[in-house]
Coordinates of C-alpha atoms in Angstrom, one line a residue:
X503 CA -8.8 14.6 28.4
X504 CA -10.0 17.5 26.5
X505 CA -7.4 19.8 27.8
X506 CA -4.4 17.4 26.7
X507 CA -6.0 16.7 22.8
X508 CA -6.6 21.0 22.8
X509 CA -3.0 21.0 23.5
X510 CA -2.1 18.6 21.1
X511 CA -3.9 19.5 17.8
X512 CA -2.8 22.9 18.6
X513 CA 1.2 22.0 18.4
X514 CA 0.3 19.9 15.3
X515 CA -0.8 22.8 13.4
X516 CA 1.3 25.2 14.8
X517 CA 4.2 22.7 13.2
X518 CA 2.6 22.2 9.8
X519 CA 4.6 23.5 6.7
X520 CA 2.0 26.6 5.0
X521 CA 3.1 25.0 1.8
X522 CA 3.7 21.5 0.6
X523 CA 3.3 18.8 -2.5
X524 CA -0.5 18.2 -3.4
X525 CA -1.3 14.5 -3.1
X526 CA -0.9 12.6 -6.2
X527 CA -0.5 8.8 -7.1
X528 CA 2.6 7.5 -7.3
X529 CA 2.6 7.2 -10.9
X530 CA 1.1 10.1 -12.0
X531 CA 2.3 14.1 -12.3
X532 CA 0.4 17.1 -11.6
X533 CA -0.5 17.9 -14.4
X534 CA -2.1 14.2 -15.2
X535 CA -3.8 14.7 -12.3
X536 CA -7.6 15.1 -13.0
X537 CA -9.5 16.3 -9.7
X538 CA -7.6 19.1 -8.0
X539 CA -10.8 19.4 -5.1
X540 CA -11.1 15.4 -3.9
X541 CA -14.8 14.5 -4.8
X542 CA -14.5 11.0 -5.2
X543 CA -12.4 8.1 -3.8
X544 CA -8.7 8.0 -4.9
X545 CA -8.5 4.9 -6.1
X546 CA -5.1 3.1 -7.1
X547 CA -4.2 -0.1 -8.5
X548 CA -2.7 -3.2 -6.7
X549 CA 0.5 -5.5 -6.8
X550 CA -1.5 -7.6 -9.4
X551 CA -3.5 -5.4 -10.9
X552 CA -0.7 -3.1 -12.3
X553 CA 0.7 -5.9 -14.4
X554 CA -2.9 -6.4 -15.6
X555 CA -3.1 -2.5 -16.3
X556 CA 0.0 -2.3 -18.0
X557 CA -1.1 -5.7 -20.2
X558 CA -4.4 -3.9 -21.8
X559 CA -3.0 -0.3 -22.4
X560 CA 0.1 -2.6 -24.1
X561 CA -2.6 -4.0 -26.2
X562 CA -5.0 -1.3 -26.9
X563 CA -1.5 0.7 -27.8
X564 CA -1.5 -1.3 -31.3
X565 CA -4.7 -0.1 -32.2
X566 CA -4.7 3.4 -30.8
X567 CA -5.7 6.7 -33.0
X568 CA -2.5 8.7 -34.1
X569 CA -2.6 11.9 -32.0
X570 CA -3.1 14.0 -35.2
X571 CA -6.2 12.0 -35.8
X572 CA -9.6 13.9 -35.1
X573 CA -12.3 11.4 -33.0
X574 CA -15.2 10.3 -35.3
X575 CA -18.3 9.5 -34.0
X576 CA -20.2 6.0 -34.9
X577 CA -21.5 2.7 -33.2
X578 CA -18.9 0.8 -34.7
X579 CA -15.9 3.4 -33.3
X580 CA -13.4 1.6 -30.8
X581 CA -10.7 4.0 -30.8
X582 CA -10.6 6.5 -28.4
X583 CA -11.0 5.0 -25.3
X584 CA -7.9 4.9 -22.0
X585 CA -7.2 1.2 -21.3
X586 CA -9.3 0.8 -18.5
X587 CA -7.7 1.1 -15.1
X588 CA -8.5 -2.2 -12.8
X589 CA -7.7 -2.3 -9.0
X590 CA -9.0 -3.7 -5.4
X591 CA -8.1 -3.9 -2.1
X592 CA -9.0 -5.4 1.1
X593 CA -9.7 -4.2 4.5
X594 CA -9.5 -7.0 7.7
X595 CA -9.4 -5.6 11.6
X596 CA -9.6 -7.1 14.9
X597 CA -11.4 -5.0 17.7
X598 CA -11.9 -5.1 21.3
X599 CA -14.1 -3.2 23.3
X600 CA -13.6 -3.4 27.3
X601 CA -17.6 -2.8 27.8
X602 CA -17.6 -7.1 26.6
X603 CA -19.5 -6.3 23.7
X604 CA -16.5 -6.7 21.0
X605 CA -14.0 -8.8 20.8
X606 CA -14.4 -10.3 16.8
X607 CA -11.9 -10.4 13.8
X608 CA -13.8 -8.8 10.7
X609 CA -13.3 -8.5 6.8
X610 CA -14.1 -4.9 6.9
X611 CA -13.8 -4.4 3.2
X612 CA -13.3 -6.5 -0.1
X613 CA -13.9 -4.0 -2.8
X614 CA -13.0 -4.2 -6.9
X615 CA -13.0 -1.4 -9.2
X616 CA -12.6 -0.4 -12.7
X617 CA -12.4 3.4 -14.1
X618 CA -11.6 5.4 -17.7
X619 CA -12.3 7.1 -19.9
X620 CA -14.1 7.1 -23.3
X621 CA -13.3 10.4 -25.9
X622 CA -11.3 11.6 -23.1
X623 CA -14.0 13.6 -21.8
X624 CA -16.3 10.9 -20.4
X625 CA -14.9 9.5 -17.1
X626 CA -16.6 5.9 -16.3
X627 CA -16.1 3.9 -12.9
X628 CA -17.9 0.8 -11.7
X629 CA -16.6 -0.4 -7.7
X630 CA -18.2 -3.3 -5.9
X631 CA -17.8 -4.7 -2.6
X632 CA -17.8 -8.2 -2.1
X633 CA -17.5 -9.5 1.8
X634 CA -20.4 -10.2 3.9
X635 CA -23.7 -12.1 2.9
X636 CA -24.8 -9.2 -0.1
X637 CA -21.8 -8.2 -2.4
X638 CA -23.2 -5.4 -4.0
X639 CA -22.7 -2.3 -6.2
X640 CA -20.7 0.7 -4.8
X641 CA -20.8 3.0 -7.5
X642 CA -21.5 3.2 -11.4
X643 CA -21.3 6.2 -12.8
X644 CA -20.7 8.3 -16.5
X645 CA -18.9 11.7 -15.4
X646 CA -18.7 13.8 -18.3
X647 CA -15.6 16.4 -17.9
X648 CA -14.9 18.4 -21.2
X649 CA -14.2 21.6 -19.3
X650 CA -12.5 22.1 -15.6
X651 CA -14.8 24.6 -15.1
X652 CA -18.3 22.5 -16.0
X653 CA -18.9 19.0 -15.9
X654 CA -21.9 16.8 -15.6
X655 CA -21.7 13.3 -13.2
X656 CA -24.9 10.8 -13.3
X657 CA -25.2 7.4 -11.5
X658 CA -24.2 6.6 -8.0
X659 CA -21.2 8.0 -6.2
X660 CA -20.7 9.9 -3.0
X661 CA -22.7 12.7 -1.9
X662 CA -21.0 15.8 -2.0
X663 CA -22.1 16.9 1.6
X664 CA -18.8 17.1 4.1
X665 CA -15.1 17.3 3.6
X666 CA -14.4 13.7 4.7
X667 CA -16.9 11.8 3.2
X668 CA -15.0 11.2 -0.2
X669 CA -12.2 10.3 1.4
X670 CA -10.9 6.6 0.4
X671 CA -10.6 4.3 3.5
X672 CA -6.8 4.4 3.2
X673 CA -6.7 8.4 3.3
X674 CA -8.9 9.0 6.5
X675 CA -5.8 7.8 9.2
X676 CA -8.3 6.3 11.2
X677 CA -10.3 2.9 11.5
X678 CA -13.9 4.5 10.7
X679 CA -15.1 7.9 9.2
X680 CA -16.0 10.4 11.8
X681 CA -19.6 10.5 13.6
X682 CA -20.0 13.6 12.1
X683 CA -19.9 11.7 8.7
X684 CA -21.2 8.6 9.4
X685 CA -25.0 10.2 10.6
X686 CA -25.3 13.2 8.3
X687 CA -23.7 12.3 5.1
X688 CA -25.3 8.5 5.1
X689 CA -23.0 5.9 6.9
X690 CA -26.3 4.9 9.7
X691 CA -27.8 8.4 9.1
X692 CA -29.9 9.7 11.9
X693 CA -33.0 8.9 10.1
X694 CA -32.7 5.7 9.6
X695 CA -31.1 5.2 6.1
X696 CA -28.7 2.4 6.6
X697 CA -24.5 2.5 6.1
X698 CA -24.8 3.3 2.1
X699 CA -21.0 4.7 2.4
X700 CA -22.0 7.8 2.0
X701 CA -23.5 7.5 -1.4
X702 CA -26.3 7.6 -3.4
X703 CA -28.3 8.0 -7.2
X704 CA -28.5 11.2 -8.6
X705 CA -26.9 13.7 -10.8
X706 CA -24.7 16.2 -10.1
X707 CA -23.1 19.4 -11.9
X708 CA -19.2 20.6 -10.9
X709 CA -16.1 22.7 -11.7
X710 CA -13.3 24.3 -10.9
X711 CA -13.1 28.1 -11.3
X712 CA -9.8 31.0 -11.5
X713 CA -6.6 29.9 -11.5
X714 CA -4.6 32.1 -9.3
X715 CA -0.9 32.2 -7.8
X716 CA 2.5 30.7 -9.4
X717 CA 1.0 27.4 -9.8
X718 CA -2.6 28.1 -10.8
X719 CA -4.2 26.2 -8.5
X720 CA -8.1 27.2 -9.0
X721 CA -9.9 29.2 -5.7
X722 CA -13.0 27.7 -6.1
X723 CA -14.6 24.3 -6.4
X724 CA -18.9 24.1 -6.9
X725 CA -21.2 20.9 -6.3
X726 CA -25.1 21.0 -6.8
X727 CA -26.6 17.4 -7.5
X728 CA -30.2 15.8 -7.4
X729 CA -30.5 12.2 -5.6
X730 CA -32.5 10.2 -4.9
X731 CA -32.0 10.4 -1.4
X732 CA -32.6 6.2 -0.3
X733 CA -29.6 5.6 -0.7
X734 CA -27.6 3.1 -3.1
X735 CA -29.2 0.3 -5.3
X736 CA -32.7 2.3 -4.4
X737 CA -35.1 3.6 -6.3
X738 CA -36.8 7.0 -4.7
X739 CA -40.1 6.3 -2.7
X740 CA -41.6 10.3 -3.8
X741 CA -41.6 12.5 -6.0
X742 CA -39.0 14.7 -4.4
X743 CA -35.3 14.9 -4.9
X744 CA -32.5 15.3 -2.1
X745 CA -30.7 18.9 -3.2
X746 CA -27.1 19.1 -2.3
X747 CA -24.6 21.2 -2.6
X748 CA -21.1 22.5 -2.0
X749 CA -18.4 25.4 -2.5
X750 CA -15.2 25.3 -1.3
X751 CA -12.3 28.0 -1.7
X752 CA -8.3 27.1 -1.9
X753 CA -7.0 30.4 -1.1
X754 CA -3.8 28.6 -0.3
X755 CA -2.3 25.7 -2.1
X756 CA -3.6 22.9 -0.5
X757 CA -5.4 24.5 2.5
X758 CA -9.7 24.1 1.4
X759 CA -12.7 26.1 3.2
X760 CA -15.8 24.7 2.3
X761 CA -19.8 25.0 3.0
X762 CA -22.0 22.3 2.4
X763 CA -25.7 21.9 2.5
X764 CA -28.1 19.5 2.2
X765 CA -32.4 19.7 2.0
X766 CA -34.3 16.6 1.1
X767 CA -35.6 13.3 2.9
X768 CA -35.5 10.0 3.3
X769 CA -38.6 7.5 3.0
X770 CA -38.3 4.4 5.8
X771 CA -39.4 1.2 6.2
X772 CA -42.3 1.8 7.9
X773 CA -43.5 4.6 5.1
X774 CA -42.7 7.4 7.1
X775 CA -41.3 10.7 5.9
X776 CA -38.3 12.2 7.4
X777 CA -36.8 15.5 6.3
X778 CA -33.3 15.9 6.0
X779 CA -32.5 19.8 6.4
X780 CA -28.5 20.1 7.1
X781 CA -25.8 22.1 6.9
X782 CA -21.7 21.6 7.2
X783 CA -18.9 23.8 7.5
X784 CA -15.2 22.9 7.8
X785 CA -11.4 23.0 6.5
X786 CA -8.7 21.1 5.5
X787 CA -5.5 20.6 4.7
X788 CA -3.8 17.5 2.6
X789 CA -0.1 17.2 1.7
X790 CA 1.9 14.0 0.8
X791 CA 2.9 14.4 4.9
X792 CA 0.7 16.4 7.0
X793 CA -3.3 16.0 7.0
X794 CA -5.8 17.9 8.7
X795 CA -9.6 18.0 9.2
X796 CA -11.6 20.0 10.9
X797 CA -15.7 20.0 10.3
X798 CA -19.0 21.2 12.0
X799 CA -22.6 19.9 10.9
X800 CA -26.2 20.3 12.5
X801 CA -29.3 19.0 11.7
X802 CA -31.8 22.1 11.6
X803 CA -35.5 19.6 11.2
X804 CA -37.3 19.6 13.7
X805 CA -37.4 15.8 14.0
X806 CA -34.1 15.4 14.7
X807 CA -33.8 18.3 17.7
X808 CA -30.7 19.9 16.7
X809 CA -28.7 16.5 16.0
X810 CA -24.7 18.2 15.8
X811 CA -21.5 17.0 15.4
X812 CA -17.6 18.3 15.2
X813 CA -14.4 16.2 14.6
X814 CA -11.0 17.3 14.2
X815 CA -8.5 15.0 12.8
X816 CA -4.5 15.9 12.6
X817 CA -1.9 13.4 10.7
X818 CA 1.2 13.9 11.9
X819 CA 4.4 12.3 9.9
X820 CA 6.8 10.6 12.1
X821 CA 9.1 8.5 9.7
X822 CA 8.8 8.2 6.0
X823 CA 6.8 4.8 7.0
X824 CA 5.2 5.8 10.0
X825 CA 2.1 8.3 10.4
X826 CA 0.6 8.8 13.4
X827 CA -3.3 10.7 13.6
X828 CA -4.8 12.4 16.5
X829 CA -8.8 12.8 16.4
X830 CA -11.5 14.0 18.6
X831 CA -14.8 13.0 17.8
X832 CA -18.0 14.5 18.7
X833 CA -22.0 13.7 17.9
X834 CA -24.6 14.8 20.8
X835 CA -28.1 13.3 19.5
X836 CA -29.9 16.6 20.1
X837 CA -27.8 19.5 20.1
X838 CA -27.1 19.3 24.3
X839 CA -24.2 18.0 26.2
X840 CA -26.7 16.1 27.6
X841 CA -26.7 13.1 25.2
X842 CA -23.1 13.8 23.7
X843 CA -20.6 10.6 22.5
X844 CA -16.9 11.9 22.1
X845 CA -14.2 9.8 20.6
X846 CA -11.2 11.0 21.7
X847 CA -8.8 8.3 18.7
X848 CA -4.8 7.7 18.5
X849 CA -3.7 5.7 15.1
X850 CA -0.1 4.9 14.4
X851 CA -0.7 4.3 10.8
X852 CA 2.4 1.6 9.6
X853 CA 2.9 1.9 5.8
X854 CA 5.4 -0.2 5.3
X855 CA 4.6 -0.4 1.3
X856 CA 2.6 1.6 -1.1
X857 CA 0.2 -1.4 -1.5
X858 CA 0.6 -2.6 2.6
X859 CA -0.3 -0.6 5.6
X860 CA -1.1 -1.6 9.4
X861 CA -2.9 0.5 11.6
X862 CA -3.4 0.4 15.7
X863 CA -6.1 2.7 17.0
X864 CA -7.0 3.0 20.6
X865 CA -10.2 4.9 21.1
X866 CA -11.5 6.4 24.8
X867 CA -15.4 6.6 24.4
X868 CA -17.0 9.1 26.7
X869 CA -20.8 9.3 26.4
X870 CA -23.2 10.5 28.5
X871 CA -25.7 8.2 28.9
X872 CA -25.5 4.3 27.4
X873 CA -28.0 5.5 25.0
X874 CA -25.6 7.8 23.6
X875 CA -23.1 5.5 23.4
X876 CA -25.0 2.3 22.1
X877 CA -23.4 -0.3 24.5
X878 CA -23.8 -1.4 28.3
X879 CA -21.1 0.9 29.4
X880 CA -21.0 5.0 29.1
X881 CA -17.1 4.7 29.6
X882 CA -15.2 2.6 27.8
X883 CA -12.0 2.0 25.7
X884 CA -11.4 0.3 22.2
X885 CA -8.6 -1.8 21.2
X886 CA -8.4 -1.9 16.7
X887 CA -6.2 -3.4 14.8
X888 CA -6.4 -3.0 10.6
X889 CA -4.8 -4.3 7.9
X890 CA -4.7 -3.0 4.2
X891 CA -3.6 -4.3 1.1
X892 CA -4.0 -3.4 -2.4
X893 CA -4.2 -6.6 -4.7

């Protein structure tokens, strides 16, 4: 199995174009385009959203400052201010598992969100999720971006620790994050935190530095943000703050090198510190066709002996509906073959409509020991099937 995915990822990017278009919404250019480095969840609006969109910013159009007009400043000031930018989706899947411990249709995800901006410099976005027994409060946050080179974030959003972990559940090809993200960037961490989607409370500084080549794309991309480290809709159990932070380098248009690192902990139910002392290393490389991710992290406390893990994802496009990802997945509990869980993934993703997608997945789960693997079976294969659509 190993020798036939090697063989695989390697023609994939053997085949990829060294250039290509950025990814950008559908109704936006380039140069609208506000995050060159992905740092937070691209989120687009709906089939019924967009008529609700285009309803306020026809309103607020009547009452918007001429562009000669300098801002003032005032309680009473409603001018200003991007009709805010409403959209949801839903996420439903069907999975088997031949080990006899899955076999269940699922509402994966309901979520709702609304972003904009106020002055033009301050970004806002509010997301919730709404399935299951707890709808709840993805993230809230004020993100103020005056300069590309400086800005300053504050509420909850994602944690800027891995490559993959801002990436909308549309964009990552398959039917889950990788292990890699899921226990060291806070989806059922390996301390205990809970699936918080990777995010958490804090605040955060960022930019984007020197413009080079043709078409200016900037080299380098910075993160360094404070949290909380408990996770979302938590308050922090200590004193101490969760330090993370990030650089990545675009020394090619589209192709990103980046080093993350992460030292805090995390305060569990039963009152007992854990340290979180991590690090992550990785590359990709996103076009409107091809996509590929490839990321190492490791756990360096020594409570979690050596916890690793290393995925590499390749989307390969077959049609201009049809997108098919390869992914091997790997997470060994302390740093040893011993106790390793790899995920060796093929998704046909079917995207049939900018708003409508399907997506099969079969997974092959080779683990170790059933401990590693968290069912009755070390060997086993997974059937998915996923649906999306934006509303």
């Amino acid at each position: 199995m190993n020798k036939y995915f090697s063989l695989a990822f390697a023609a994939a990017f053997a085949a990829m174009p060294l250039h290509a278009d950025t990814i950008v919404p559908e109704d936006e250019s380039a140069d609208d385009r506000t995050e060159e480095f992905l740092s937070d969840e691209r989120l687009e609006e709906g089939v019924i959203t967009q008529y609700i969109n285009r309803s306020i910013a026809s309103a607020m159009s009547a009452t918007a400052a001429p562009e000669d007009e300098q801002p003032t400043f005032g309680r009473t000031v409603t001018k200003w201010a991007s009709a805010p930018k409403f959209g949801g989706y839903v996420i439903g899947s069907y999975k088997y598992n031949t080990s006899g411990d899955s076999n269940q249709f699922n509402a994966r995800l309901v979520r709702f969100y609304v972003d904009g901006t106020i002055f033009n410099d301050f970004k806002y976005r509010l997301q919730l999720q709404m399935n299951g027994s707890s709808p709840h409060v993805k993230d809230f946050y004020l993100d103020w971006s005056h300069w590309k080179e400086f800005g300053i974030k504050i509420g909850q959003y994602k944690r800027s620790f891995t490559f993959e972990n801002p990436y909308n559940p549309w964009d990552v090809g398959v039917g889950d994050y990788a292990q890699l993200v899921q226990k060291f960037a806070g989806m059922g961490d390996i301390c205990g935190e809970a699936n918080m989607g990777g995010r958490d409370q804090g605040i955060q500084v960022h930019g984007d530095l020197f413009p080079i080549g043709q078409n200016k794309h900037r080299l380098v991309h910075y993160e360094l943000g404070l949290y909380n480290g408990q996770g979302i809709n938590t308050g922090d159990k200590n004193s101490r703050k969760d330090f993370i932070g990030s650089i990545q380098f675009q020394p090619i248009k589209n192709l990103f090198l980046g080093g993350f690192y992460w030292n805090g902990n995390y305060v569990n139910s039963s009152n007992q510190t854990l340290d979180r002392n991590r690090f992550c290393f990785g590359a990709k490389y996103e076009t409107t066709e091809w996509s590929a991710r490839m990321e190492y992290a490791r756990e360096c406390s020594d409570q979690f002996d050596g916890a690793d893990a290393l995925y590499m994802t390749v989307g390969i496009p077959c049609t201009p509906w049809l997108k098919t990802y390869l992914k091997y997945d790997l997470y060994r509990s302390d740093g040893s073959n011993d106790n390793a869980r790899t995920i060796y993934t093929v998704a046909p993703n079917f995207q049939l409509h900018k708003n409508l997608m399907f997506q099969l997945q079969y997974n092959y789960v080779n683990a170790k020991s059933a401990t590693a693997t968290g069912t009755n079976s070390n060997n086993h294969s997974e059937f998915w099937l996923e649906t999306y659509f934006r509303f």
